[in-house]
Coordinates of C-alpha atoms in Angstrom, one line a residue:
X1200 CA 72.2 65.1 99.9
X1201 CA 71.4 67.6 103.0
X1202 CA 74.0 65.5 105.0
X1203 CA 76.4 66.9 102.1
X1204 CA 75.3 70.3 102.5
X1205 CA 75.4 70.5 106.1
X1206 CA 79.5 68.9 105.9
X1207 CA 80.5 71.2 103.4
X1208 CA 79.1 74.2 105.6
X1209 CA 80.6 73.2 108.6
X1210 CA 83.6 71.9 106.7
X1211 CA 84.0 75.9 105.6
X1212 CA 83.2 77.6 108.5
X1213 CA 86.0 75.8 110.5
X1214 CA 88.5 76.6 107.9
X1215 CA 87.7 80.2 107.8
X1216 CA 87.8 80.2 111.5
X1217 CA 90.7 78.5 111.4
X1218 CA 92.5 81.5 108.9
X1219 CA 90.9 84.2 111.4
X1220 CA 92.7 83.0 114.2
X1221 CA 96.0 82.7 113.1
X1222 CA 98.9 84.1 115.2
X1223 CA 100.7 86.7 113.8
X1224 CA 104.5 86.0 113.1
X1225 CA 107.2 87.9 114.9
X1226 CA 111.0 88.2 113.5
X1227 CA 113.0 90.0 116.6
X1228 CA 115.9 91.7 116.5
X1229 CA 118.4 91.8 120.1
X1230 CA 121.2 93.9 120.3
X1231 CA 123.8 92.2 123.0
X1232 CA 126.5 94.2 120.8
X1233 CA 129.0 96.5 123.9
X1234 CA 127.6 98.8 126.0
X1235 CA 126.7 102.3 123.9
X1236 CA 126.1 100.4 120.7
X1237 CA 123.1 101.0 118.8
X1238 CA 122.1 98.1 116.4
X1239 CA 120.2 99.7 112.8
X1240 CA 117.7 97.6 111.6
X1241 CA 116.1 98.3 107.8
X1242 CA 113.7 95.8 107.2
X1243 CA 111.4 95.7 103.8
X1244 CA 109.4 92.6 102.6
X1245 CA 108.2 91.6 99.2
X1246 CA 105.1 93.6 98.9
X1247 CA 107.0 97.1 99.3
X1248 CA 106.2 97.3 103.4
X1249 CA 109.5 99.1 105.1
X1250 CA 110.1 98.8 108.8
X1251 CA 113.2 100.1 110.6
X1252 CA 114.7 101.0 113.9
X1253 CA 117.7 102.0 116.2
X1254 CA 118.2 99.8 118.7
X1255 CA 120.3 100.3 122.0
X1256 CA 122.5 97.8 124.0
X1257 CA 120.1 95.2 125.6
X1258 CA 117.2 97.6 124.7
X1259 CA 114.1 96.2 124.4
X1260 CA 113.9 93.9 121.1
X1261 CA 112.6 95.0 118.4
X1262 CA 109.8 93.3 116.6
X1263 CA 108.5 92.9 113.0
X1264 CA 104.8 91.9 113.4
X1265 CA 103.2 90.5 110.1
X1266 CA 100.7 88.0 108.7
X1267 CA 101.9 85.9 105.8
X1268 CA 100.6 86.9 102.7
X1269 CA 97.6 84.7 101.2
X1270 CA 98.3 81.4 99.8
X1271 CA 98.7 82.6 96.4
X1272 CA 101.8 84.5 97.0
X1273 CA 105.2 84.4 99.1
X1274 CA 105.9 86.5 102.1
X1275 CA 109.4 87.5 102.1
X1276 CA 111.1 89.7 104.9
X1277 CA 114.8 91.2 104.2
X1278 CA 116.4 92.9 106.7
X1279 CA 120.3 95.0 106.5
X1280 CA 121.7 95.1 110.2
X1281 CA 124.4 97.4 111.1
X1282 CA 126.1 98.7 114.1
X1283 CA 129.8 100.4 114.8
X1284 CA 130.9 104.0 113.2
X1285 CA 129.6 105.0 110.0
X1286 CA 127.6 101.1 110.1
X1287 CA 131.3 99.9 109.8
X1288 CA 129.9 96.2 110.4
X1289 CA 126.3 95.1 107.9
X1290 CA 125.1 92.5 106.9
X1291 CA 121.8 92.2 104.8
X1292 CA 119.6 88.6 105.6
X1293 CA 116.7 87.1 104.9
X1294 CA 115.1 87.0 107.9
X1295 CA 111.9 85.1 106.9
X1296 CA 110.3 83.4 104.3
X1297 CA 107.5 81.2 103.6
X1298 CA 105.7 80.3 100.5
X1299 CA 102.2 79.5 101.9
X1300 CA 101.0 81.0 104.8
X1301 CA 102.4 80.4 108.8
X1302 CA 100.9 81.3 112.0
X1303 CA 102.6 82.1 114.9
X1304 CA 105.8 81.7 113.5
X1305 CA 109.5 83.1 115.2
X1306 CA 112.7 84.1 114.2
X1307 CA 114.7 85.7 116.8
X1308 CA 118.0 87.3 115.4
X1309 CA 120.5 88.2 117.9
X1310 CA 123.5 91.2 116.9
X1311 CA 126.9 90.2 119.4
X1312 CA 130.6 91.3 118.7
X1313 CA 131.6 88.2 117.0
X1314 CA 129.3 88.3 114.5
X1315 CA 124.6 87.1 114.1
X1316 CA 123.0 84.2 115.9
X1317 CA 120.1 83.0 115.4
X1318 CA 116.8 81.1 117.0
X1319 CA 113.4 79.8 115.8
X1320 CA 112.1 78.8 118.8
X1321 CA 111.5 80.9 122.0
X1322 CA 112.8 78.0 124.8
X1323 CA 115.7 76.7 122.2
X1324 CA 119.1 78.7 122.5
X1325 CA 120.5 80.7 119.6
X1326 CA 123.3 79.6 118.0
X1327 CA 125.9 81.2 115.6
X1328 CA 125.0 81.8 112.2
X1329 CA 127.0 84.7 110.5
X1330 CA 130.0 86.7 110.7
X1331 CA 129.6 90.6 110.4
X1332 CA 130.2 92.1 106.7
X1333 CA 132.4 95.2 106.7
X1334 CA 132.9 98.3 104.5

């Protein structure tokens, strides 16, 4: 029975160590739109938390920093991107979602003329994924 006790305590302390060290998950947003063009990003996620930002031509990205919610509940990021006059060209995504909880996770969107690419891994290249919406 003591050999039980001892497991089970050990057992727990690794898996809350485990939860405090998890990575925080980035979504980043590029513009590589013309030269001039500023990329709006208006970002909210399920729980009510809003994050936005202009962003210039091959500025620095911008990055949404967050830790999934617990494993009781979804973590949901949605995000409307638009660029040109009056935010001629939108579109609103998705931009992550999980429905128990991630560390580390990335998802790198990427605003060009012919339309949204996208990558989920830092050394993989983006691809293509959308064309741009317009009003």
């Amino acid at each position: 029975m003591n050999h039980l006790i001892v497991f089970v305590f050990i057992s727990s302390m690794c898996i809350g160590l485990n939860e405090a060290s998890c990575k925080k998950n980035h979504v980043v947003f590029h513009n590589q739109l013309i030269p001039g063009s500023i990329l709006s990003i208006d970002c909210k996620d399920n729980m009510g938390i809003r994050k936005s930002d202009q962003l210039s031509f091959n500025a620095t990205p911008y990055i949404v920093a967050f830790s999934d919610y617990n494993w009781a509940d979804e973590t949901q990021w949605t995000c409307i991107i638009s660029h040109g006059p009056n935010n001629k060209f939108y579109y609103g995504l998705e931009v992550y979602h999980s429905n128990y909880q991630r560390c580390g996770q990335l998802r790198s969107w990427i605003a060009r003329v012919d339309g949204i690419w996208f990558t989920r891994r830092f050394w993989d290249p983006p691809g293509w994924v959308l064309p741009w919406k317009t009003q």
